[in-house]
Coordinates of C-alpha atoms in Angstrom, one line a residue:
M110 CA 0.0 0.0 0.0
V111 CA 1.4 3.4 -1.0
R112 CA 1.9 5.8 1.9
V113 CA 0.1 9.1 1.4
S114 CA 0.7 12.1 3.6
D115 CA -2.0 14.1 5.3
S116 CA -1.0 17.3 3.6
P117 CA -3.7 19.6 2.3
V118 CA -5.6 18.5 -0.8
T119 CA -4.2 21.1 -3.2
P120 CA -1.9 21.2 -6.2
A121 CA 1.0 22.6 -4.2
A122 CA 1.5 22.1 -0.5
P123 CA 5.1 23.0 0.6
A124 CA 6.8 20.6 2.9
R125 CA 8.3 23.4 5.1
A126 CA 7.0 26.6 6.7
T127 CA 6.7 29.3 4.1
A128 CA 5.3 32.8 4.1
L129 CA 1.8 31.5 3.3
R130 CA 0.2 28.1 3.4
P131 CA -2.3 26.8 0.8
V132 CA -5.8 25.8 2.0
D133 CA -7.3 22.4 1.3
L134 CA -9.6 22.9 -1.7
R135 CA -12.3 20.9 0.0
R136 CA -12.7 23.9 2.4
V137 CA -14.0 26.0 -0.5
R138 CA -17.4 25.6 -2.1
L139 CA -18.0 28.0 -4.9
D140 CA -21.5 29.5 -5.4
E141 CA -23.0 31.1 -8.5
G142 CA -20.8 33.8 -9.9
F143 CA -18.0 34.2 -12.4
V144 CA -15.6 31.6 -11.1
G145 CA -18.2 29.2 -9.7
D146 CA -20.1 29.3 -13.0
W147 CA -16.9 28.7 -15.0
Q148 CA -16.0 25.7 -12.8
R149 CA -19.5 24.2 -13.4
V150 CA -19.2 24.7 -17.2
N151 CA -15.9 23.0 -17.0
R152 CA -17.4 20.0 -15.2
D153 CA -20.6 19.9 -17.2
A154 CA -19.3 20.7 -20.7
T155 CA -15.5 20.9 -21.0
I156 CA -14.6 17.6 -19.3
P157 CA -17.2 15.6 -21.2
H158 CA -16.1 17.2 -24.4
V159 CA -12.4 16.4 -23.7
I160 CA -13.3 12.8 -22.9
D161 CA -15.2 12.5 -26.2
R162 CA -12.3 13.9 -28.2
L163 CA -9.7 11.7 -26.5
E164 CA -11.7 8.8 -27.8
S165 CA -12.4 10.1 -31.3
T166 CA -8.8 11.2 -31.9
G167 CA -7.3 7.9 -30.9
V168 CA -5.6 8.7 -27.6
L169 CA -7.2 5.7 -25.8
D170 CA -6.8 3.5 -28.9
N171 CA -3.1 4.2 -28.8
L172 CA -3.1 2.3 -25.5
R173 CA -5.6 -0.4 -26.6
R174 CA -3.2 -1.1 -29.5
L175 CA -0.5 -2.0 -27.1
V176 CA -2.6 -4.6 -25.3
G177 CA -4.1 -6.1 -28.5
E178 CA -7.5 -4.5 -28.2
S179 CA -7.2 -2.3 -31.3
D180 CA -5.5 -2.6 -34.7
A181 CA -5.6 1.2 -35.4
S182 CA -2.4 2.9 -36.2
F183 CA -0.9 5.4 -33.7
R184 CA -2.8 8.7 -33.9
G185 CA -1.9 12.2 -32.7
P186 CA 1.3 13.8 -31.7
L187 CA 4.0 11.8 -29.9
F188 CA 3.0 13.4 -26.6
A189 CA -0.8 12.5 -26.9
D190 CA -0.6 10.5 -23.6
S191 CA -0.2 13.7 -21.7
D192 CA -3.7 14.9 -22.8
L193 CA -5.2 11.8 -21.2
Y194 CA -3.2 12.5 -18.0
K195 CA -4.4 16.1 -17.8
A196 CA -8.0 14.9 -18.2
L197 CA -7.5 12.3 -15.5
E198 CA -6.1 15.0 -13.2
A199 CA -9.1 17.2 -13.8
I200 CA -11.5 14.4 -12.9
G201 CA -9.3 13.6 -9.9
W202 CA -9.8 17.1 -8.5
E203 CA -13.6 16.8 -9.2
A204 CA -13.5 13.6 -7.3
T205 CA -12.2 15.3 -4.2
R206 CA -15.4 17.4 -4.1
G207 CA -17.6 14.4 -4.8
E208 CA -18.4 15.6 -8.4
A209 CA -16.7 12.8 -10.5
T210 CA -19.4 10.1 -10.6
P211 CA -20.4 10.6 -14.3
F212 CA -16.7 10.2 -15.3
L213 CA -15.8 7.1 -13.3
P214 CA -16.3 4.6 -16.2
F215 CA -13.8 6.6 -18.3
V216 CA -11.4 6.7 -15.4
D217 CA -11.7 3.0 -14.8
E218 CA -11.1 2.2 -18.4
S219 CA -8.1 4.5 -18.6
V220 CA -6.4 3.1 -15.5
R221 CA -7.1 -0.4 -16.7
L222 CA -5.4 0.3 -20.1
L223 CA -2.5 2.1 -18.5
A224 CA -1.9 -0.8 -16.1
A225 CA -2.1 -3.4 -18.9
A226 CA 0.2 -1.4 -21.2
Q227 CA 2.9 -0.7 -18.6
E228 CA 6.1 -2.7 -19.1
D229 CA 7.6 -4.8 -16.4
D230 CA 10.3 -2.2 -15.5
G231 CA 7.7 0.5 -15.2
Y232 CA 8.1 2.2 -18.6
L233 CA 4.8 3.5 -20.1
D234 CA 4.5 5.6 -23.3
S235 CA 2.2 4.6 -26.1
Y236 CA 4.4 6.3 -28.7
Y237 CA 7.7 4.7 -27.7
Q238 CA 6.0 1.4 -27.0
G239 CA 4.1 1.7 -30.3
P240 CA 5.4 3.0 -33.6
H241 CA 8.9 3.7 -32.1
A242 CA 9.3 0.7 -29.8
G243 CA 12.8 0.2 -28.7
E244 CA 13.7 4.0 -29.0
R245 CA 12.9 4.9 -25.4
F246 CA 15.0 7.9 -24.0
T247 CA 16.8 8.3 -27.4
D248 CA 15.2 11.7 -28.3
L249 CA 15.1 13.6 -25.0
P250 CA 15.0 17.1 -26.7
Q251 CA 11.7 16.3 -28.5
G252 CA 10.5 13.0 -27.1
H253 CA 8.5 14.5 -24.2
E254 CA 8.8 11.2 -22.2
M255 CA 9.4 12.8 -18.8
Y256 CA 7.0 15.6 -19.6
K257 CA 4.3 13.0 -20.1
L258 CA 5.4 11.2 -16.9
G259 CA 5.1 14.5 -15.0
H260 CA 1.5 14.8 -16.0
L261 CA 0.9 11.2 -15.1
V262 CA 2.3 11.8 -11.7
Q263 CA 0.1 14.9 -11.2
A264 CA -3.0 13.0 -12.2
A265 CA -2.0 10.2 -9.8
I266 CA -1.6 12.7 -7.0
A267 CA -5.0 14.2 -7.6
W268 CA -6.6 10.8 -7.4
A269 CA -4.5 9.8 -4.3
H270 CA -6.0 12.9 -2.6
A271 CA -9.4 11.6 -3.6
G272 CA -8.7 8.2 -1.9
R273 CA -7.7 6.2 -5.0
T274 CA -4.1 5.0 -5.4
D275 CA -4.1 2.6 -8.3
L276 CA -2.9 5.3 -10.7
L277 CA -0.3 6.4 -8.2
E278 CA 1.1 2.9 -8.1
I279 CA 1.5 3.0 -11.9
A280 CA 3.2 6.4 -11.7
L281 CA 5.6 5.3 -9.0
R282 CA 6.8 2.3 -11.0
Y283 CA 7.7 4.6 -13.9
V284 CA 9.3 7.2 -11.5
E285 CA 11.5 4.4 -10.1
L286 CA 12.7 3.6 -13.6
V287 CA 13.6 7.3 -14.1
H288 CA 15.5 7.3 -10.8
E289 CA 17.5 4.3 -12.0
T290 CA 18.2 5.8 -15.4
F291 CA 18.7 9.5 -14.6
G292 CA 19.2 9.7 -10.9
A293 CA 22.5 10.2 -9.1
G294 CA 25.1 8.0 -10.9
G295 CA 22.9 7.6 -13.9
R296 CA 22.7 9.5 -17.2
D297 CA 23.4 13.3 -17.0
D298 CA 20.6 14.1 -19.4
I299 CA 17.4 16.2 -19.2
D300 CA 14.1 16.2 -20.9
G301 CA 13.6 18.9 -23.5
H302 CA 10.2 19.9 -22.1
P303 CA 10.3 20.7 -18.4
E304 CA 7.3 19.7 -16.3
I305 CA 8.4 16.6 -14.4
E306 CA 10.3 18.8 -11.9
T307 CA 7.2 20.2 -10.3
A308 CA 5.5 16.9 -10.4
L309 CA 8.4 15.2 -8.6
V310 CA 8.3 17.8 -5.8
E311 CA 4.6 17.3 -5.4
L312 CA 5.2 13.5 -5.3
S313 CA 7.8 13.9 -2.6
R314 CA 5.2 15.9 -0.5
L315 CA 2.5 13.3 -1.0
T316 CA 4.6 10.3 -0.2
G317 CA 7.2 11.8 2.2
D318 CA 10.0 10.4 0.0
T319 CA 12.5 13.2 -0.4
R320 CA 14.4 11.3 -3.2
H321 CA 11.8 12.6 -5.6
R322 CA 12.6 16.2 -4.7
E323 CA 16.3 15.6 -5.0
L324 CA 15.8 14.1 -8.5
A325 CA 13.9 17.2 -9.5
K326 CA 16.8 19.4 -8.2
R327 CA 19.3 17.2 -10.1
M328 CA 17.3 17.8 -13.3
L329 CA 17.2 21.6 -12.6
D330 CA 20.9 21.7 -11.9
L331 CA 21.9 19.7 -15.0
R332 CA 20.1 22.2 -17.2
G333 CA 22.0 25.1 -18.9
Y334 CA 25.1 23.2 -20.0
R335 CA 23.8 22.6 -23.6
T336 CA 23.5 18.8 -23.2
I337 CA 20.3 18.9 -25.3
G338 CA 22.1 20.6 -28.2
E339 CA 20.9 23.4 -30.5
G340 CA 18.1 21.5 -32.3
Q341 CA 16.0 23.5 -34.7
F342 CA 15.5 26.5 -32.5
G343 CA 18.8 26.7 -30.4
G344 CA 19.7 25.9 -26.8
A345 CA 17.8 28.8 -25.4
Y346 CA 14.6 27.3 -26.7
Y347 CA 15.0 24.4 -24.3
Q348 CA 16.2 26.6 -21.4
D349 CA 19.5 24.7 -21.8
Y350 CA 21.7 27.7 -22.6
T351 CA 22.4 29.1 -19.1
P352 CA 22.3 27.3 -15.7
V353 CA 19.0 28.0 -13.9
K354 CA 20.7 29.7 -11.0
K355 CA 22.5 32.0 -13.3
S356 CA 19.5 32.8 -15.6
R357 CA 18.3 36.3 -15.7
E358 CA 16.1 36.5 -18.8
A359 CA 13.1 34.4 -19.9
T360 CA 13.9 32.7 -23.2
G361 CA 12.7 30.1 -25.6
H362 CA 9.5 28.1 -25.6
A363 CA 7.2 30.0 -23.2
V364 CA 5.4 27.0 -21.7
R365 CA 8.7 25.1 -21.1
Q366 CA 10.3 28.2 -19.4
L367 CA 7.3 28.7 -17.1
Y368 CA 6.9 25.1 -16.1
L369 CA 10.7 25.1 -15.4
L370 CA 10.3 28.1 -13.1
A371 CA 7.3 26.5 -11.3
G372 CA 9.5 23.5 -10.6
A373 CA 12.4 25.6 -9.4
T374 CA 10.1 27.5 -7.1
D375 CA 8.7 24.2 -5.8
V376 CA 12.2 23.1 -4.8
E377 CA 12.9 26.4 -3.3
L378 CA 9.6 26.2 -1.3
D379 CA 10.7 22.9 0.2
D380 CA 14.5 23.5 0.6
A381 CA 15.5 26.9 2.0
D382 CA 19.1 26.2 0.8
A383 CA 18.2 25.3 -2.8
G384 CA 19.7 28.6 -4.1
Y385 CA 17.2 29.5 -6.9
R386 CA 15.7 32.6 -5.3
S387 CA 17.8 35.3 -7.0
A388 CA 17.2 33.7 -10.4
L389 CA 13.5 33.4 -9.7
D390 CA 13.2 37.1 -8.8
A391 CA 15.2 38.2 -11.9
L392 CA 13.2 35.9 -14.2
W393 CA 9.9 37.1 -12.7
T394 CA 10.9 40.7 -13.6
S395 CA 11.9 39.6 -17.1
V396 CA 8.6 37.9 -17.7
H397 CA 6.2 40.4 -16.1
E398 CA 7.9 43.7 -16.8
H399 CA 9.6 43.1 -20.1
K400 CA 7.8 40.2 -22.0
M401 CA 4.2 40.0 -21.0
Y402 CA 1.1 41.2 -22.9
I403 CA -1.3 43.4 -21.1
T404 CA -3.7 40.5 -21.0
G405 CA -1.2 38.3 -19.1
G406 CA -0.4 36.5 -22.3
L407 CA 3.1 35.1 -22.8
G408 CA 5.0 34.2 -25.9
S409 CA 5.3 36.7 -28.7
R410 CA 6.7 34.5 -31.5
H411 CA 5.0 31.8 -33.4
R412 CA 8.4 30.3 -34.3
G413 CA 9.1 28.0 -31.4
E414 CA 6.0 29.3 -29.4
S415 CA 8.6 31.4 -27.7
F416 CA 9.4 34.6 -25.8
G417 CA 10.8 37.4 -27.9
D418 CA 13.1 40.2 -27.0
P419 CA 12.2 42.6 -24.2
Y420 CA 9.2 44.7 -25.3
E421 CA 8.7 42.6 -28.5
L422 CA 4.9 42.3 -28.1
P423 CA 3.2 42.5 -31.5
A424 CA -0.6 42.5 -31.0
D425 CA -1.5 40.7 -34.2
R426 CA 1.2 38.1 -34.1
A427 CA 0.9 37.4 -30.4
Y428 CA 1.2 33.6 -29.8
S429 CA 0.2 33.9 -26.1
E430 CA -0.5 30.2 -25.8
T431 CA -3.2 29.2 -23.4
C432 CA -0.9 26.7 -21.7
A433 CA 1.6 29.5 -21.0
A434 CA -0.9 31.6 -19.2
I435 CA -1.9 28.6 -17.1
A436 CA 1.7 27.8 -16.3
N437 CA 2.3 31.4 -15.3
L438 CA -0.7 31.3 -12.9
Q439 CA 0.8 28.1 -11.4
W440 CA 4.2 29.7 -11.1
N441 CA 2.9 32.9 -9.5
W442 CA 0.9 30.8 -7.0
R443 CA 4.1 29.2 -5.9
M444 CA 5.9 32.5 -5.6
L445 CA 3.0 33.8 -3.6
L446 CA 3.4 31.0 -1.1
L447 CA 7.2 31.6 -1.0
D448 CA 7.1 35.2 0.2
G449 CA 3.4 36.4 0.3
D450 CA 3.8 39.5 -2.0
A451 CA 0.4 40.5 -3.4
K452 CA 2.0 41.2 -6.8
Y453 CA 1.9 37.5 -7.6
A454 CA -1.8 37.3 -7.0
D455 CA -2.3 40.4 -9.1
E456 CA -0.7 38.5 -12.0
M457 CA -2.8 35.4 -11.3
E458 CA -5.9 37.6 -11.5
R459 CA -4.7 39.3 -14.7
G460 CA -4.1 35.9 -16.4
L461 CA -7.3 34.3 -15.1
Y462 CA -9.7 36.9 -16.4
N463 CA -7.9 37.6 -19.7
A464 CA -5.3 35.3 -21.2
I465 CA -6.9 32.1 -19.7
A466 CA -10.6 33.1 -19.9
V467 CA -10.3 34.0 -23.6
S468 CA -9.2 30.5 -24.4
T469 CA -12.6 28.9 -24.0
A470 CA -16.0 29.7 -25.6
I471 CA -19.1 30.5 -23.4
D472 CA -20.3 26.9 -23.9
G473 CA -17.0 25.4 -22.8
K474 CA -16.7 23.2 -25.9
S475 CA -14.3 25.1 -28.2
Y476 CA -11.0 26.8 -27.6
F477 CA -8.2 29.0 -28.6
Y478 CA -4.6 27.6 -28.6
S479 CA -3.0 31.0 -29.3
N480 CA -4.5 34.2 -28.2
P481 CA -3.7 37.3 -30.3
L482 CA -4.7 40.8 -29.2
Q483 CA -5.7 41.7 -32.7
L484 CA -7.2 39.8 -35.6
R485 CA -7.2 41.6 -38.9
T486 CA -10.0 41.8 -41.4
G487 CA -9.6 39.1 -44.0
H488 CA -7.4 37.0 -41.6
T489 CA -6.2 33.7 -43.1
H490 CA -7.5 31.0 -40.9
E491 CA -5.0 28.3 -39.8
E492 CA -4.9 25.9 -36.9
D493 CA -2.2 27.7 -34.9
A494 CA -3.7 31.1 -35.7
P495 CA -7.5 30.5 -36.1
S496 CA -10.2 33.1 -36.8
T497 CA -12.4 31.5 -34.2
R498 CA -12.2 28.9 -31.5
L499 CA -11.8 25.2 -32.6
D500 CA -13.3 22.3 -30.8
W501 CA -10.0 20.5 -30.8
Y502 CA -6.4 20.6 -32.1
F503 CA -3.9 18.1 -33.4
C504 CA -1.7 19.4 -30.6
A505 CA -4.5 19.4 -28.0
C506 CA -2.5 20.4 -24.9
C507 CA -4.6 23.4 -24.0
P508 CA -8.2 22.1 -23.5
P509 CA -7.4 19.4 -20.9
N510 CA -4.9 21.8 -19.3
L511 CA -7.7 24.3 -18.9
A512 CA -9.9 21.5 -17.5
R513 CA -7.4 20.6 -14.8
L514 CA -7.0 24.2 -13.8
L515 CA -10.7 24.9 -13.4
S516 CA -11.3 21.7 -11.5
S517 CA -8.7 22.8 -8.9
I518 CA -9.3 26.6 -9.0
S519 CA -10.8 26.5 -5.5
A520 CA -7.2 25.8 -4.3
Y521 CA -5.9 29.2 -5.6
L522 CA -8.2 31.6 -3.9
L523 CA -7.2 31.5 -0.2
T524 CA -4.1 31.0 1.9
E525 CA -3.4 31.2 5.6
S526 CA -0.5 31.9 8.0
D527 CA -0.2 31.5 11.8
D528 CA -1.8 34.8 12.5
A529 CA -4.0 35.5 9.5
V530 CA -6.2 34.2 6.6
Q531 CA -5.6 35.8 3.2
F532 CA -8.2 36.3 0.4
H533 CA -6.4 36.6 -3.0
L534 CA -8.9 36.0 -5.8
Y535 CA -12.5 37.0 -5.1
A536 CA -15.3 34.5 -5.9
A537 CA -18.7 33.9 -4.4
G538 CA -18.7 30.9 -2.1
R539 CA -18.4 29.3 1.3
Y540 CA -14.9 29.2 2.8
E541 CA -13.9 27.3 5.9
I542 CA -11.1 29.6 7.1
G543 CA -10.1 27.5 10.1
D544 CA -10.5 28.0 13.8
G545 CA -14.1 26.7 13.5
V546 CA -15.1 29.8 11.5
T547 CA -16.8 29.8 8.1
A548 CA -16.8 32.8 5.7
Q549 CA -19.5 33.4 3.2
V550 CA -18.4 35.6 0.3
A551 CA -21.2 37.3 -1.7
T552 CA -20.1 39.1 -4.9
S553 CA -20.6 39.5 -8.6
F554 CA -16.9 40.4 -9.1
P555 CA -15.4 41.2 -11.5
W556 CA -18.5 42.8 -12.9
D557 CA -19.5 44.4 -9.6
A558 CA -17.3 46.4 -7.2
S559 CA -18.8 45.0 -4.0
I560 CA -17.4 42.0 -2.1
E561 CA -19.3 41.2 1.1
I562 CA -17.7 38.7 3.5
S563 CA -19.7 37.5 6.5
F564 CA -18.4 35.2 9.2
D565 CA -20.5 32.8 11.3
G566 CA -18.6 33.8 14.4
P567 CA -15.9 36.3 15.3
T568 CA -12.7 35.7 13.5
V569 CA -9.9 34.2 15.5
R570 CA -7.1 35.4 13.3
A571 CA -6.7 38.5 11.3
T572 CA -8.1 38.7 7.8
Q573 CA -5.9 40.0 4.9
L574 CA -7.6 41.2 1.7
R575 CA -5.6 41.6 -1.5
I576 CA -6.1 45.1 -2.9
P577 CA -5.1 44.9 -6.6
A578 CA -2.6 47.5 -7.9
W579 CA -5.3 48.6 -10.4
A580 CA -7.9 49.2 -7.7
Q581 CA -7.1 52.9 -6.8
G582 CA -9.8 54.2 -4.4
A583 CA -10.6 50.7 -2.9
T584 CA -12.3 50.9 0.4
I585 CA -13.0 48.6 3.4
S586 CA -15.7 48.7 6.0
V587 CA -15.6 46.4 9.0
D588 CA -18.7 45.5 11.0
G589 CA -20.7 48.3 9.5
E590 CA -18.2 51.1 10.4
P591 CA -17.4 53.9 8.0
A592 CA -15.4 52.8 5.0
R593 CA -11.7 53.6 4.9
T594 CA -9.4 53.7 1.9
A595 CA -7.2 50.7 1.3
E596 CA -3.8 50.8 -0.5
A597 CA -2.5 48.2 -3.0
G598 CA -1.1 45.1 -1.3
H599 CA -2.7 43.2 1.6
A600 CA -5.1 45.2 3.8
R601 CA -5.2 43.7 7.3
V602 CA -8.4 43.5 9.3
P603 CA -7.8 42.5 13.0
A604 CA -9.3 39.4 14.5
G605 CA -12.7 39.5 16.2
V606 CA -14.8 40.8 13.3
R607 CA -18.1 39.4 11.9
S608 CA -18.3 41.2 8.5
I609 CA -16.2 42.9 6.0
A610 CA -17.3 45.0 3.0
L611 CA -14.7 45.5 0.3
N612 CA -15.2 47.8 -2.6
L613 CA -12.8 47.4 -5.6
P614 CA -13.6 50.2 -8.2
V615 CA -14.3 48.7 -11.6
E616 CA -14.9 51.9 -13.5
P617 CA -13.5 51.7 -17.1
V618 CA -10.0 53.2 -17.6
F619 CA -7.6 53.5 -20.5
E620 CA -4.0 52.3 -20.4
R621 CA -1.0 53.0 -22.6
A622 CA 1.8 50.6 -23.3
H623 CA 5.5 51.2 -22.5
P624 CA 6.9 53.4 -25.3
W625 CA 9.3 50.6 -26.3
V626 CA 6.3 48.4 -27.2
D627 CA 6.2 49.3 -30.9
G628 CA 3.2 47.2 -31.5
A629 CA 1.0 49.4 -29.3
R630 CA 2.5 52.8 -29.8
G631 CA -0.2 55.5 -30.4
A632 CA -2.9 53.2 -29.1
L633 CA -4.9 52.7 -25.9
A634 CA -6.3 49.6 -24.2
L635 CA -9.6 49.7 -22.2
R636 CA -9.8 48.0 -18.9
R637 CA -12.7 47.6 -16.4
G638 CA -11.4 46.2 -13.1
P639 CA -9.1 43.3 -14.0
V640 CA -10.8 42.7 -17.3
L641 CA -9.4 43.9 -20.6
Y642 CA -11.9 45.0 -23.3
C643 CA -11.7 44.9 -27.1
I644 CA -13.6 46.2 -30.1
E645 CA -15.0 43.5 -32.4
E646 CA -16.2 43.6 -36.0
A647 CA -19.6 42.2 -34.9
D648 CA -20.3 45.5 -33.2
L649 CA -19.5 47.8 -36.2
A650 CA -22.0 49.2 -38.7
D651 CA -22.0 47.5 -42.1
G652 CA -19.3 48.8 -44.3
V653 CA -17.0 49.9 -41.5
R654 CA -13.7 48.2 -41.4
L655 CA -12.2 47.7 -38.0
E656 CA -8.8 48.9 -39.1
D657 CA -10.3 52.3 -39.9
V658 CA -11.7 52.9 -36.4
V659 CA -9.8 55.4 -34.2
I660 CA -10.7 57.0 -30.9
P661 CA -9.7 60.4 -29.3
A662 CA -6.4 60.7 -27.6
Q663 CA -8.3 61.4 -24.3
P664 CA -11.3 59.2 -24.7
V665 CA -14.2 58.6 -22.4
A666 CA -15.8 55.1 -21.8
E667 CA -19.2 54.5 -20.2
E668 CA -21.2 51.5 -19.1
A669 CA -23.5 50.2 -21.9
G670 CA -25.4 47.6 -19.8
Y671 CA -25.2 43.9 -19.3
D672 CA -25.1 41.8 -22.4
A673 CA -27.0 38.7 -21.6
A674 CA -25.8 36.8 -24.7
L675 CA -22.1 37.5 -23.7
R676 CA -22.8 37.2 -20.0
A677 CA -20.8 40.4 -19.4
P678 CA -21.2 44.1 -19.3
A679 CA -20.4 46.1 -22.5
L680 CA -18.9 49.5 -22.7
T681 CA -19.1 52.4 -25.2
I682 CA -16.2 54.7 -26.1
S683 CA -17.4 58.1 -27.2
G684 CA -16.0 60.1 -30.0
G685 CA -15.1 57.3 -32.3
R686 CA -14.0 58.3 -35.8
R687 CA -13.5 56.5 -39.1
R688 CA -10.4 57.0 -41.2
A689 CA -10.8 57.7 -44.9
V690 CA -8.0 55.6 -46.3
D691 CA -7.0 55.3 -50.0
G692 CA -5.6 52.2 -51.6
D693 CA -1.9 53.1 -51.4
L694 CA 0.2 50.8 -49.3
Y695 CA 2.9 53.5 -48.8
S696 CA 2.5 57.2 -49.5
A697 CA 4.3 60.5 -48.8
E698 CA 0.9 62.2 -48.4
A699 CA -0.4 63.5 -45.2
P700 CA -2.4 61.1 -43.0
A701 CA -5.9 60.3 -44.1
S702 CA -8.8 62.5 -42.9
T703 CA -11.4 61.1 -40.5
T704 CA -15.2 61.3 -40.3
E705 CA -17.4 61.0 -37.2
L706 CA -18.4 57.4 -36.3
G707 CA -20.1 57.9 -33.0
D708 CA -19.9 55.6 -30.0
V709 CA -17.8 52.5 -30.4
R710 CA -19.0 49.4 -28.5
A711 CA -16.4 47.4 -26.5
I712 CA -16.8 43.9 -25.0
P713 CA -14.5 41.9 -22.7
Y714 CA -11.6 40.5 -24.6
F715 CA -12.3 37.0 -23.3
R716 CA -15.7 37.1 -24.9
W717 CA -14.6 37.9 -28.5
A718 CA -15.4 35.4 -31.3
N719 CA -18.4 34.0 -29.4
R720 CA -20.8 35.5 -32.0
A721 CA -19.1 35.1 -35.4
P722 CA -15.6 35.1 -36.8
G723 CA -14.3 38.6 -37.5
A724 CA -11.8 41.2 -36.8
M725 CA -10.9 42.3 -33.3
R726 CA -8.4 44.5 -31.5
V727 CA -7.4 45.3 -27.9
W728 CA -5.1 48.2 -28.7
V729 CA -7.2 50.9 -30.4
P730 CA -5.4 53.6 -32.3
T731 CA -5.9 57.2 -31.3
V732 CA -6.3 60.4 -33.4

């Protein structure tokens, strides 16, 4: 029987005392509201859709083929197994809340196939046991073998928390093979796609076996000596160009970089002497101050799905992969636990309501893989730069990744310390905050400014409320007393209270990009609270081309009411104008004249492409 620790049921529970501690996700029950509704759509629509597509695209057949139950050829990319593991993790988190019953036949079948396909020494990979049998661990730069194992481990951990350990036993057998092959005294090689590092640390926390964390640290410390080679995109693409502890600039494939940083932070969380902190701080600055889109999107180059140079953030060519935004939320969560700075939760919020939320349609059954901030009129539709969301992709990493995040989102809202409980992301629901006290949060945030927290008894510890950096003029009222202004960071309310009223202003404001961001120079972005807005072709009069729409240099935006179809409030920008442009591609003539257009309607960026394919932009030119 596998030993499982009594650590909190959560995606990341540090093994030592850190600034903040995660709260068991079973202590949070979400109510109707933005986050709660999204989690329900995930359970009712996204997960069933993912299961259907895993069957129809051959992911399960790839395993059946190994055990003589299918004669179909291998289908999908070589890392297709990882999509199954992410789906199993998503269902595992649902199981911890008692919500997984409809999915149990799928889980049982998947675990049966995995157990039957696993080799005697623990190896399990439908691609390298299938069409490329006998080539295991021969293409570490692109083979994704340990990346896939990492997702298997994380799925197994979710199910172990739910009380089921058969998947964990499968994962542990494979992990032992990796210890033998790549552990101390073994091969000094690393996988081209980081992910196993954070999974191994999580496994060490679950089982109490610190060998797994040491293996993760070994993999981190082997990276940066160009053992992978240059490959098609160069060593920086694999984060194998500079040792992790010496790295100061985010480079290469964005998802790989961010998963690597999550893993390094996990090791740092559990080992105060790990030595990654200065690199983590420098790389956080590189990512969030030099290479991140205003939406929280990451990765500005389609070539290699990679980070570009500092301030290289073209709106229309933004790659901004969904998985990168998810990885960044996971990394910021770990940094938040490490030292408690509210800036990490600010970035979690930015990504959640923009770069992550935009990836899925209202019905939860179609998705964006890349998330540009502009789509031009007449855009050429292609799979990695579509004109609208697709119900699946050949490389389908994002939909099941989204599913596992939303299934576990309850774990990312709340933390605690010895003397306080911290609310970071605001969602309606019931929170068991410890000390025998339950908090009820009532809010329609992010659409409404009001967040009401009532406690069923006087609080025993202080309550800390994150005040986002964007929320200038935020106020707090305690037990009905007059409201006071709260500054950005964590506002502290002493123990012994029964109610807190927090107001986070969500009036629309315009923002400018750093002047070095050439792709947004002379343009403005509209934000309402944490939500970025865009203008979309669907809201323009017939004959008006989106590229011709300009707004005043000092524009005014007003509320335009709640749009029931989009399930979000719309805004109007007054003083819109239309450029009169001739057909010359280049000209020495003066800029084209403009004519009055009237109010320009704006909708949340994450709701674009829910009505019809068409042009869209976040950064709107001014005149």
